[in-house]
């Protein structure tokens, strides 16, 4: 499920960066008091979240799982450039469910990732949390609209300037069967407002809303609580019985 990102990898880290201004403080707060580790950053991308985790839990070992080579290169470079991160972040190249994860988890972070998992793999992730979360452990994840398999009209989603170039992203979604949409993304690069590059990528995305999330978790004695501003869609998942 990472083939698409091979074509868009160069754009993802810079386009997601502005969102981390809002996600960062919410993730920090959500991790407060989590056991020291290990912490898994599942689908870590270029590592914006990895960096937040490292600051929030300064003692924790971190496993940053990132199957897309282009994004993993960004992640590895970001980790390598910081002596503190280099000491305690391990970058794993296999995705879920192939990645070998620790038997005990202080926390698992899955930001802007859940929709990549089909219902079977999603269930596998809830099973893993139910089995491996340490006492006081938690998962932090976000749900992204749409919550149902409906069309989403085209909208501009990113506009980032680097030097003379502007990197702009647009997306629209179409229903693609039960529980799934396809996001049609267009990434355009402009130099001095002249279009110089265009990349189109389609991503399958398994939709999930709060109600369904809670139902799936309840089957495993897990609970989801909203965290931060509602529009960010962030949830903290813990055991129902502590
Ligand atoms: C939208 S990006 C989010 C990156 C990062 N979590 C962030 O918020 O900056 C989604 C990431 O999920 C990764 N991904 C897709 N399928 C995955 C899987 N099966 N296991 C782990 N990561 C996966 C992609 O490679 C990509 O880096």
PDB file of C-alpha atoms and ligand atoms in Angstrom:
ATOM      1  CA  UNK A   1       0.000   0.000   0.000  1.00  0.00           C
ATOM      2  CA  UNK A   2       2.979   2.296  -0.256  1.00  0.00           C
ATOM      3  CA  UNK A   3       3.496   2.091  -4.012  1.00  0.00           C
ATOM      4  CA  UNK A   4       1.625   5.385  -4.483  1.00  0.00           C
ATOM      5  CA  UNK A   5       3.942   7.195  -2.114  1.00  0.00           C
ATOM      6  CA  UNK A   6       6.893   6.289  -4.303  1.00  0.00           C
ATOM      7  CA  UNK A   7       5.579   8.898  -6.736  1.00  0.00           C
ATOM      8  CA  UNK A   8       4.635  11.538  -4.150  1.00  0.00           C
ATOM      9  CA  UNK A   9       7.325  10.999  -1.508  1.00  0.00           C
ATOM     10  CA  UNK A  10       9.229  14.162  -2.375  1.00  0.00           C
ATOM     11  CA  UNK A  11       6.171  16.287  -1.598  1.00  0.00           C
ATOM     12  CA  UNK A  12       4.731  14.609   1.507  1.00  0.00           C
ATOM     13  CA  UNK A  13       7.122  15.824   4.190  1.00  0.00           C
ATOM     14  CA  UNK A  14       6.968  19.506   3.234  1.00  0.00           C
ATOM     15  CA  UNK A  15       3.209  19.465   2.665  1.00  0.00           C
ATOM     16  CA  UNK A  16       2.413  17.763   5.978  1.00  0.00           C
ATOM     17  CA  UNK A  17       4.796  20.015   7.952  1.00  0.00           C
ATOM     18  CA  UNK A  18       2.281  22.861   8.501  1.00  0.00           C
ATOM     19  CA  UNK A  19      -0.237  20.374   9.961  1.00  0.00           C
ATOM     20  CA  UNK A  20       2.272  19.401  12.627  1.00  0.00           C
ATOM     21  CA  UNK A  21       2.056  22.876  14.127  1.00  0.00           C
ATOM     22  CA  UNK A  22      -1.400  21.798  15.312  1.00  0.00           C
ATOM     23  CA  UNK A  23      -0.769  18.067  15.809  1.00  0.00           C
ATOM     24  CA  UNK A  24       2.459  18.551  17.765  1.00  0.00           C
ATOM     25  CA  UNK A  25       1.023  20.032  20.987  1.00  0.00           C
ATOM     26  CA  UNK A  26      -1.900  17.582  20.942  1.00  0.00           C
ATOM     27  CA  UNK A  27       0.396  14.574  20.556  1.00  0.00           C
ATOM     28  CA  UNK A  28       2.694  15.910  23.280  1.00  0.00           C
ATOM     29  CA  UNK A  29      -0.224  16.245  25.679  1.00  0.00           C
ATOM     30  CA  UNK A  30      -1.635  12.840  24.704  1.00  0.00           C
ATOM     31  CA  UNK A  31       1.688  11.162  25.510  1.00  0.00           C
ATOM     32  CA  UNK A  32       2.061  12.854  28.889  1.00  0.00           C
ATOM     33  CA  UNK A  33       2.505  10.174  31.551  1.00  0.00           C
ATOM     34  CA  UNK A  34       2.936   7.303  29.087  1.00  0.00           C
ATOM     35  CA  UNK A  35       5.354   4.606  30.241  1.00  0.00           C
ATOM     36  CA  UNK A  36       8.889   5.244  29.019  1.00  0.00           C
ATOM     37  CA  UNK A  37       8.726   2.946  26.045  1.00  0.00           C
ATOM     38  CA  UNK A  38       9.287   1.551  23.611  1.00  0.00           C
ATOM     39  CA  UNK A  39       7.163   3.821  21.440  1.00  0.00           C
ATOM     40  CA  UNK A  40       6.241   2.907  17.869  1.00  0.00           C
ATOM     41  CA  UNK A  41       5.672   5.659  15.312  1.00  0.00           C
ATOM     42  CA  UNK A  42       3.744   3.684  12.718  1.00  0.00           C
ATOM     43  CA  UNK A  43       3.956   5.161   9.227  1.00  0.00           C
ATOM     44  CA  UNK A  44       6.334   7.806  10.517  1.00  0.00           C
ATOM     45  CA  UNK A  45       6.732   9.508   7.139  1.00  0.00           C
ATOM     46  CA  UNK A  46       9.596  11.986   7.295  1.00  0.00           C
ATOM     47  CA  UNK A  47       9.526  12.009  11.096  1.00  0.00           C
ATOM     48  CA  UNK A  48       7.672  15.153  12.176  1.00  0.00           C
ATOM     49  CA  UNK A  49       5.815  13.033  14.717  1.00  0.00           C
ATOM     50  CA  UNK A  50       8.943  11.087  15.668  1.00  0.00           C
ATOM     51  CA  UNK A  51      10.540  14.351  16.702  1.00  0.00           C
ATOM     52  CA  UNK A  52       7.512  15.293  18.810  1.00  0.00           C
ATOM     53  CA  UNK A  53       7.492  11.866  20.498  1.00  0.00           C
ATOM     54  CA  UNK A  54      11.183  12.193  21.330  1.00  0.00           C
ATOM     55  CA  UNK A  55      10.613  15.564  22.989  1.00  0.00           C
ATOM     56  CA  UNK A  56       7.496  14.417  24.837  1.00  0.00           C
ATOM     57  CA  UNK A  57       9.120  11.242  26.173  1.00  0.00           C
ATOM     58  CA  UNK A  58      12.822  12.033  26.560  1.00  0.00           C
ATOM     59  CA  UNK A  59      13.637   8.614  28.023  1.00  0.00           C
ATOM     60  CA  UNK A  60      11.786   6.478  25.513  1.00  0.00           C
ATOM     61  CA  UNK A  61      13.241   4.234  22.846  1.00  0.00           C
ATOM     62  CA  UNK A  62      11.419   4.901  19.563  1.00  0.00           C
ATOM     63  CA  UNK A  63      10.823   2.591  16.630  1.00  0.00           C
ATOM     64  CA  UNK A  64       9.896   4.597  13.557  1.00  0.00           C
ATOM     65  CA  UNK A  65       8.224   2.340  10.995  1.00  0.00           C
ATOM     66  CA  UNK A  66       8.274   3.691   7.455  1.00  0.00           C
ATOM     67  CA  UNK A  67       7.897   1.432   4.412  1.00  0.00           C
ATOM     68  CA  UNK A  68       8.126   4.066   1.643  1.00  0.00           C
ATOM     69  CA  UNK A  69      11.794   4.420   0.614  1.00  0.00           C
ATOM     70  CA  UNK A  70      11.618   8.133  -0.297  1.00  0.00           C
ATOM     71  CA  UNK A  71      10.002   9.053   3.004  1.00  0.00           C
ATOM     72  CA  UNK A  72      12.256   6.714   4.924  1.00  0.00           C
ATOM     73  CA  UNK A  73      15.259   8.576   3.503  1.00  0.00           C
ATOM     74  CA  UNK A  74      13.869  11.851   4.862  1.00  0.00           C
ATOM     75  CA  UNK A  75      13.181  10.171   8.213  1.00  0.00           C
ATOM     76  CA  UNK A  76      16.632   8.610   8.460  1.00  0.00           C
ATOM     77  CA  UNK A  77      18.308  11.918   7.609  1.00  0.00           C
ATOM     78  CA  UNK A  78      16.190  13.788  10.175  1.00  0.00           C
ATOM     79  CA  UNK A  79      17.088  11.235  12.849  1.00  0.00           C
ATOM     80  CA  UNK A  80      20.752  11.136  11.868  1.00  0.00           C
ATOM     81  CA  UNK A  81      21.182  14.906  12.037  1.00  0.00           C
ATOM     82  CA  UNK A  82      20.151  15.067  15.695  1.00  0.00           C
ATOM     83  CA  UNK A  83      22.485  13.333  18.157  1.00  0.00           C
ATOM     84  CA  UNK A  84      19.632  12.784  20.637  1.00  0.00           C
ATOM     85  CA  UNK A  85      17.390  11.155  18.034  1.00  0.00           C
ATOM     86  CA  UNK A  86      20.245   9.110  16.573  1.00  0.00           C
ATOM     87  CA  UNK A  87      20.827   7.580  19.995  1.00  0.00           C
ATOM     88  CA  UNK A  88      17.336   6.200  20.535  1.00  0.00           C
ATOM     89  CA  UNK A  89      15.340   6.106  17.282  1.00  0.00           C
ATOM     90  CA  UNK A  90      15.463   2.954  15.153  1.00  0.00           C
ATOM     91  CA  UNK A  91      14.052   3.206  11.638  1.00  0.00           C
ATOM     92  CA  UNK A  92      12.287   0.066  10.405  1.00  0.00           C
ATOM     93  CA  UNK A  93      11.616  -0.408   6.678  1.00  0.00           C
ATOM     94  CA  UNK A  94       8.760  -2.933   6.815  1.00  0.00           C
ATOM     95  CA  UNK A  95       5.161  -1.698   7.026  1.00  0.00           C
ATOM     96  CA  UNK A  96       2.393  -2.991   9.246  1.00  0.00           C
ATOM     97  CA  UNK A  97       1.648  -5.854   9.705  1.00  0.00           C
ATOM     98  CA  UNK A  98       5.054  -7.140   8.488  1.00  0.00           C
ATOM     99  CA  UNK A  99       7.183  -4.968  10.789  1.00  0.00           C
ATOM    100  CA  UNK A 100       8.514  -6.738  13.872  1.00  0.00           C
ATOM    101  CA  UNK A 101       7.295  -4.670  16.787  1.00  0.00           C
ATOM    102  CA  UNK A 102       8.201  -5.002  20.472  1.00  0.00           C
ATOM    103  CA  UNK A 103       6.221  -7.362  22.681  1.00  0.00           C
ATOM    104  CA  UNK A 104       5.426  -4.537  25.082  1.00  0.00           C
ATOM    105  CA  UNK A 105       4.460  -1.025  23.954  1.00  0.00           C
ATOM    106  CA  UNK A 106       4.566   2.168  25.979  1.00  0.00           C
ATOM    107  CA  UNK A 107       2.762   3.910  23.145  1.00  0.00           C
ATOM    108  CA  UNK A 108       1.944   3.556  19.485  1.00  0.00           C
ATOM    109  CA  UNK A 109       1.457   6.654  17.344  1.00  0.00           C
ATOM    110  CA  UNK A 110      -0.347   6.369  14.012  1.00  0.00           C
ATOM    111  CA  UNK A 111      -0.882   9.841  12.582  1.00  0.00           C
ATOM    112  CA  UNK A 112      -2.580  10.171   9.193  1.00  0.00           C
ATOM    113  CA  UNK A 113      -2.078   6.450   8.625  1.00  0.00           C
ATOM    114  CA  UNK A 114      -5.144   4.470   9.743  1.00  0.00           C
ATOM    115  CA  UNK A 115      -6.970   4.887   6.424  1.00  0.00           C
ATOM    116  CA  UNK A 116      -4.211   2.929   4.695  1.00  0.00           C
ATOM    117  CA  UNK A 117      -5.209  -0.197   6.605  1.00  0.00           C
ATOM    118  CA  UNK A 118      -8.022  -2.345   5.261  1.00  0.00           C
ATOM    119  CA  UNK A 119     -10.494  -3.588   7.892  1.00  0.00           C
ATOM    120  CA  UNK A 120      -8.536  -6.814   8.438  1.00  0.00           C
ATOM    121  CA  UNK A 121      -5.228  -5.041   9.069  1.00  0.00           C
ATOM    122  CA  UNK A 122      -6.983  -2.410  11.139  1.00  0.00           C
ATOM    123  CA  UNK A 123      -8.405  -5.174  13.291  1.00  0.00           C
ATOM    124  CA  UNK A 124      -4.916  -6.625  13.521  1.00  0.00           C
ATOM    125  CA  UNK A 125      -3.676  -3.328  14.857  1.00  0.00           C
ATOM    126  CA  UNK A 126      -6.380  -3.186  17.534  1.00  0.00           C
ATOM    127  CA  UNK A 127      -5.492  -6.791  18.473  1.00  0.00           C
ATOM    128  CA  UNK A 128      -1.856  -5.791  18.784  1.00  0.00           C
ATOM    129  CA  UNK A 129      -2.757  -2.903  21.091  1.00  0.00           C
ATOM    130  CA  UNK A 130      -4.965  -5.140  23.219  1.00  0.00           C
ATOM    131  CA  UNK A 131      -2.138  -7.651  23.535  1.00  0.00           C
ATOM    132  CA  UNK A 132       0.884  -5.400  23.927  1.00  0.00           C
ATOM    133  CA  UNK A 133       0.013  -2.053  25.516  1.00  0.00           C
ATOM    134  CA  UNK A 134       1.921  -1.769  28.797  1.00  0.00           C
ATOM    135  CA  UNK A 135       0.038  -0.614  31.900  1.00  0.00           C
ATOM    136  CA  UNK A 136      -0.644   3.089  31.287  1.00  0.00           C
ATOM    137  CA  UNK A 137       0.240   2.600  27.632  1.00  0.00           C
ATOM    138  CA  UNK A 138      -1.774   4.158  24.847  1.00  0.00           C
ATOM    139  CA  UNK A 139      -2.123   4.657  21.136  1.00  0.00           C
ATOM    140  CA  UNK A 140      -2.531   8.108  19.603  1.00  0.00           C
ATOM    141  CA  UNK A 141      -4.112   8.313  16.170  1.00  0.00           C
ATOM    142  CA  UNK A 142      -6.228  10.610  14.048  1.00  0.00           C
ATOM    143  CA  UNK A 143      -9.289   9.990  11.909  1.00  0.00           C
ATOM    144  CA  UNK A 144      -9.517  11.978   8.712  1.00  0.00           C
ATOM    145  CA  UNK A 145     -12.724  12.759   6.851  1.00  0.00           C
ATOM    146  CA  UNK A 146     -14.742  11.473   5.154  1.00  0.00           C
ATOM    147  CA  UNK A 147     -16.111   9.083   7.797  1.00  0.00           C
ATOM    148  CA  UNK A 148     -18.299   7.432   5.130  1.00  0.00           C
ATOM    149  CA  UNK A 149     -17.496   6.354   1.587  1.00  0.00           C
ATOM    150  CA  UNK A 150     -18.749   9.536  -0.093  1.00  0.00           C
ATOM    151  CA  UNK A 151     -17.377  11.910  -2.714  1.00  0.00           C
ATOM    152  CA  UNK A 152     -15.292  14.862  -1.576  1.00  0.00           C
ATOM    153  CA  UNK A 153     -15.024  17.721  -4.100  1.00  0.00           C
ATOM    154  CA  UNK A 154     -11.606  18.907  -5.199  1.00  0.00           C
ATOM    155  CA  UNK A 155      -9.900  21.312  -2.801  1.00  0.00           C
ATOM    156  CA  UNK A 156      -6.416  22.726  -2.461  1.00  0.00           C
ATOM    157  CA  UNK A 157      -4.667  21.044   0.433  1.00  0.00           C
ATOM    158  CA  UNK A 158      -1.173  22.455   0.449  1.00  0.00           C
ATOM    159  CA  UNK A 159       0.778  25.504  -0.670  1.00  0.00           C
ATOM    160  CA  UNK A 160       4.405  25.558   0.408  1.00  0.00           C
ATOM    161  CA  UNK A 161       7.111  27.862  -0.919  1.00  0.00           C
ATOM    162  CA  UNK A 162      10.735  26.745  -0.988  1.00  0.00           C
ATOM    163  CA  UNK A 163      13.084  29.164  -2.730  1.00  0.00           C
ATOM    164  CA  UNK A 164      11.676  30.203  -6.105  1.00  0.00           C
ATOM    165  CA  UNK A 165       9.357  27.227  -6.197  1.00  0.00           C
ATOM    166  CA  UNK A 166       5.835  26.752  -4.850  1.00  0.00           C
ATOM    167  CA  UNK A 167       4.627  23.218  -4.105  1.00  0.00           C
ATOM    168  CA  UNK A 168       0.856  22.924  -4.242  1.00  0.00           C
ATOM    169  CA  UNK A 169      -1.380  19.927  -3.653  1.00  0.00           C
ATOM    170  CA  UNK A 170      -5.027  19.309  -4.554  1.00  0.00           C
ATOM    171  CA  UNK A 171      -7.211  16.375  -3.618  1.00  0.00           C
ATOM    172  CA  UNK A 172     -10.640  14.936  -4.296  1.00  0.00           C
ATOM    173  CA  UNK A 173     -12.143  11.655  -3.215  1.00  0.00           C
ATOM    174  CA  UNK A 174     -14.546   9.227  -4.867  1.00  0.00           C
ATOM    175  CA  UNK A 175     -16.383   6.297  -3.288  1.00  0.00           C
ATOM    176  CA  UNK A 176     -14.726   2.984  -4.174  1.00  0.00           C
ATOM    177  CA  UNK A 177     -16.961   0.314  -2.687  1.00  0.00           C
ATOM    178  CA  UNK A 178     -17.976  -0.448   0.856  1.00  0.00           C
ATOM    179  CA  UNK A 179     -15.905   1.435   3.392  1.00  0.00           C
ATOM    180  CA  UNK A 180     -13.419   2.810   0.896  1.00  0.00           C
ATOM    181  CA  UNK A 181     -12.710   5.939  -1.114  1.00  0.00           C
ATOM    182  CA  UNK A 182      -9.968   6.713  -3.590  1.00  0.00           C
ATOM    183  CA  UNK A 183      -8.185  10.003  -3.073  1.00  0.00           C
ATOM    184  CA  UNK A 184      -7.065  11.523  -6.369  1.00  0.00           C
ATOM    185  CA  UNK A 185      -4.190  13.822  -5.523  1.00  0.00           C
ATOM    186  CA  UNK A 186      -2.434  16.237  -7.854  1.00  0.00           C
ATOM    187  CA  UNK A 187       0.887  17.726  -6.853  1.00  0.00           C
ATOM    188  CA  UNK A 188       2.046  20.727  -8.862  1.00  0.00           C
ATOM    189  CA  UNK A 189       5.327  22.585  -8.701  1.00  0.00           C
ATOM    190  CA  UNK A 190       5.566  26.176  -9.934  1.00  0.00           C
ATOM    191  CA  UNK A 191       8.649  28.261 -10.506  1.00  0.00           C
ATOM    192  CA  UNK A 192       7.884  31.978 -10.618  1.00  0.00           C
ATOM    193  CA  UNK A 193       4.232  30.913 -11.053  1.00  0.00           C
ATOM    194  CA  UNK A 194       4.996  28.800 -14.126  1.00  0.00           C
ATOM    195  CA  UNK A 195       3.953  25.145 -13.830  1.00  0.00           C
ATOM    196  CA  UNK A 196       7.140  23.069 -14.069  1.00  0.00           C
ATOM    197  CA  UNK A 197       6.082  19.661 -12.694  1.00  0.00           C
ATOM    198  CA  UNK A 198       2.840  17.782 -12.144  1.00  0.00           C
ATOM    199  CA  UNK A 199       2.391  14.416 -10.449  1.00  0.00           C
ATOM    200  CA  UNK A 200      -0.924  12.604 -10.052  1.00  0.00           C
ATOM    201  CA  UNK A 201      -1.344   9.879  -7.466  1.00  0.00           C
ATOM    202  CA  UNK A 202      -4.364   7.832  -6.362  1.00  0.00           C
ATOM    203  CA  UNK A 203      -4.493   6.476  -2.816  1.00  0.00           C
ATOM    204  CA  UNK A 204      -6.976   3.890  -1.531  1.00  0.00           C
ATOM    205  CA  UNK A 205      -8.334   5.086   1.803  1.00  0.00           C
ATOM    206  CA  UNK A 206     -10.432   3.012   4.193  1.00  0.00           C
ATOM    207  CA  UNK A 207     -12.867   5.367   5.889  1.00  0.00           C
ATOM    208  CA  UNK A 208     -13.441   5.272   9.620  1.00  0.00           C
ATOM    209  CA  UNK A 209     -15.543   7.466  11.908  1.00  0.00           C
ATOM    210  CA  UNK A 210     -15.628   7.798  15.666  1.00  0.00           C
ATOM    211  CA  UNK A 211     -18.607   5.489  16.168  1.00  0.00           C
ATOM    212  CA  UNK A 212     -17.095   2.621  14.208  1.00  0.00           C
ATOM    213  CA  UNK A 213     -13.709   3.182  15.831  1.00  0.00           C
ATOM    214  CA  UNK A 214     -15.261   2.854  19.261  1.00  0.00           C
ATOM    215  CA  UNK A 215     -17.211  -0.260  18.257  1.00  0.00           C
ATOM    216  CA  UNK A 216     -14.128  -1.985  16.888  1.00  0.00           C
ATOM    217  CA  UNK A 217     -12.099  -1.083  19.966  1.00  0.00           C
ATOM    218  CA  UNK A 218     -14.804  -2.141  22.423  1.00  0.00           C
ATOM    219  CA  UNK A 219     -14.582  -5.675  20.980  1.00  0.00           C
ATOM    220  CA  UNK A 220     -11.022  -5.735  22.367  1.00  0.00           C
ATOM    221  CA  UNK A 221     -11.733  -3.962  25.670  1.00  0.00           C
ATOM    222  CA  UNK A 222     -10.147  -0.778  24.339  1.00  0.00           C
ATOM    223  CA  UNK A 223     -11.525   2.768  24.554  1.00  0.00           C
ATOM    224  CA  UNK A 224     -10.958   5.875  22.405  1.00  0.00           C
ATOM    225  CA  UNK A 225     -11.110   9.371  23.896  1.00  0.00           C
ATOM    226  CA  UNK A 226     -10.905  12.533  21.784  1.00  0.00           C
ATOM    227  CA  UNK A 227      -7.830  14.707  22.332  1.00  0.00           C
ATOM    228  CA  UNK A 228      -7.287  18.339  21.374  1.00  0.00           C
ATOM    229  CA  UNK A 229      -9.491  20.374  19.033  1.00  0.00           C
ATOM    230  CA  UNK A 230     -12.247  18.227  17.493  1.00  0.00           C
ATOM    231  CA  UNK A 231     -11.342  19.272  13.927  1.00  0.00           C
ATOM    232  CA  UNK A 232      -7.979  17.490  14.240  1.00  0.00           C
ATOM    233  CA  UNK A 233      -9.750  14.176  14.829  1.00  0.00           C
ATOM    234  CA  UNK A 234      -7.123  12.942  17.302  1.00  0.00           C
ATOM    235  CA  UNK A 235      -7.949  10.079  19.691  1.00  0.00           C
ATOM    236  CA  UNK A 236      -6.123   8.411  22.537  1.00  0.00           C
ATOM    237  CA  UNK A 237      -6.733   4.673  22.759  1.00  0.00           C
ATOM    238  CA  UNK A 238      -6.303   2.955  26.122  1.00  0.00           C
ATOM    239  CA  UNK A 239      -7.438  -0.221  27.787  1.00  0.00           C
ATOM    240  CA  UNK A 240     -11.024   0.095  29.028  1.00  0.00           C
ATOM    241  CA  UNK A 241     -10.028  -1.606  32.281  1.00  0.00           C
ATOM    242  CA  UNK A 242      -6.876  -0.159  33.739  1.00  0.00           C
TER     243      UNK A 242
HETATM  244  C1  LIG B   1       0.146  10.746   5.187  1.00  0.00           C
HETATM  245  S1  LIG B   1       1.645   9.969   5.612  1.00  0.00           S
HETATM  246  C2  LIG B   1       1.793  10.390   7.345  1.00  0.00           C
HETATM  247  C3  LIG B   1       3.211  10.399   7.819  1.00  0.00           C
HETATM  248  C4  LIG B   1       3.422  10.766   9.309  1.00  0.00           C
HETATM  249  N1  LIG B   1       2.724   9.871  10.196  1.00  0.00           N
HETATM  250  C5  LIG B   1       3.027  12.190   9.580  1.00  0.00           C
HETATM  251  O1  LIG B   1       1.935  12.410  10.119  1.00  0.00           O
HETATM  252  O2  LIG B   1       3.803  13.098   9.240  1.00  0.00           O
HETATM  253  C6  LIG B   1       1.178   8.258   5.680  1.00  0.00           C
HETATM  254  C7  LIG B   1       2.353   7.317   5.895  1.00  0.00           C
HETATM  255  O3  LIG B   1       1.874   5.991   6.110  1.00  0.00           O
HETATM  256  C8  LIG B   1       2.810   5.103   5.534  1.00  0.00           C
HETATM  257  N2  LIG B   1       2.165   3.794   5.346  1.00  0.00           N
HETATM  258  C9  LIG B   1       1.315   3.393   4.374  1.00  0.00           C
HETATM  259  N3  LIG B   1       0.973   2.096   4.542  1.00  0.00           N
HETATM  260  C10 LIG B   1       1.610   1.676   5.663  1.00  0.00           C
HETATM  261  C11 LIG B   1       1.687   0.432   6.356  1.00  0.00           C
HETATM  262  N4  LIG B   1       1.018  -0.643   5.936  1.00  0.00           N
HETATM  263  N5  LIG B   1       2.464   0.364   7.469  1.00  0.00           N
HETATM  264  C12 LIG B   1       3.142   1.440   7.913  1.00  0.00           C
HETATM  265  N6  LIG B   1       3.123   2.642   7.274  1.00  0.00           N
HETATM  266  C13 LIG B   1       2.369   2.748   6.180  1.00  0.00           C
HETATM  267  C14 LIG B   1       3.230   5.792   4.253  1.00  0.00           C
HETATM  268  O4  LIG B   1       4.448   5.282   3.753  1.00  0.00           O
HETATM  269  C15 LIG B   1       3.311   7.245   4.729  1.00  0.00           C
HETATM  270  O5  LIG B   1       4.590   7.559   5.198  1.00  0.00           O
END
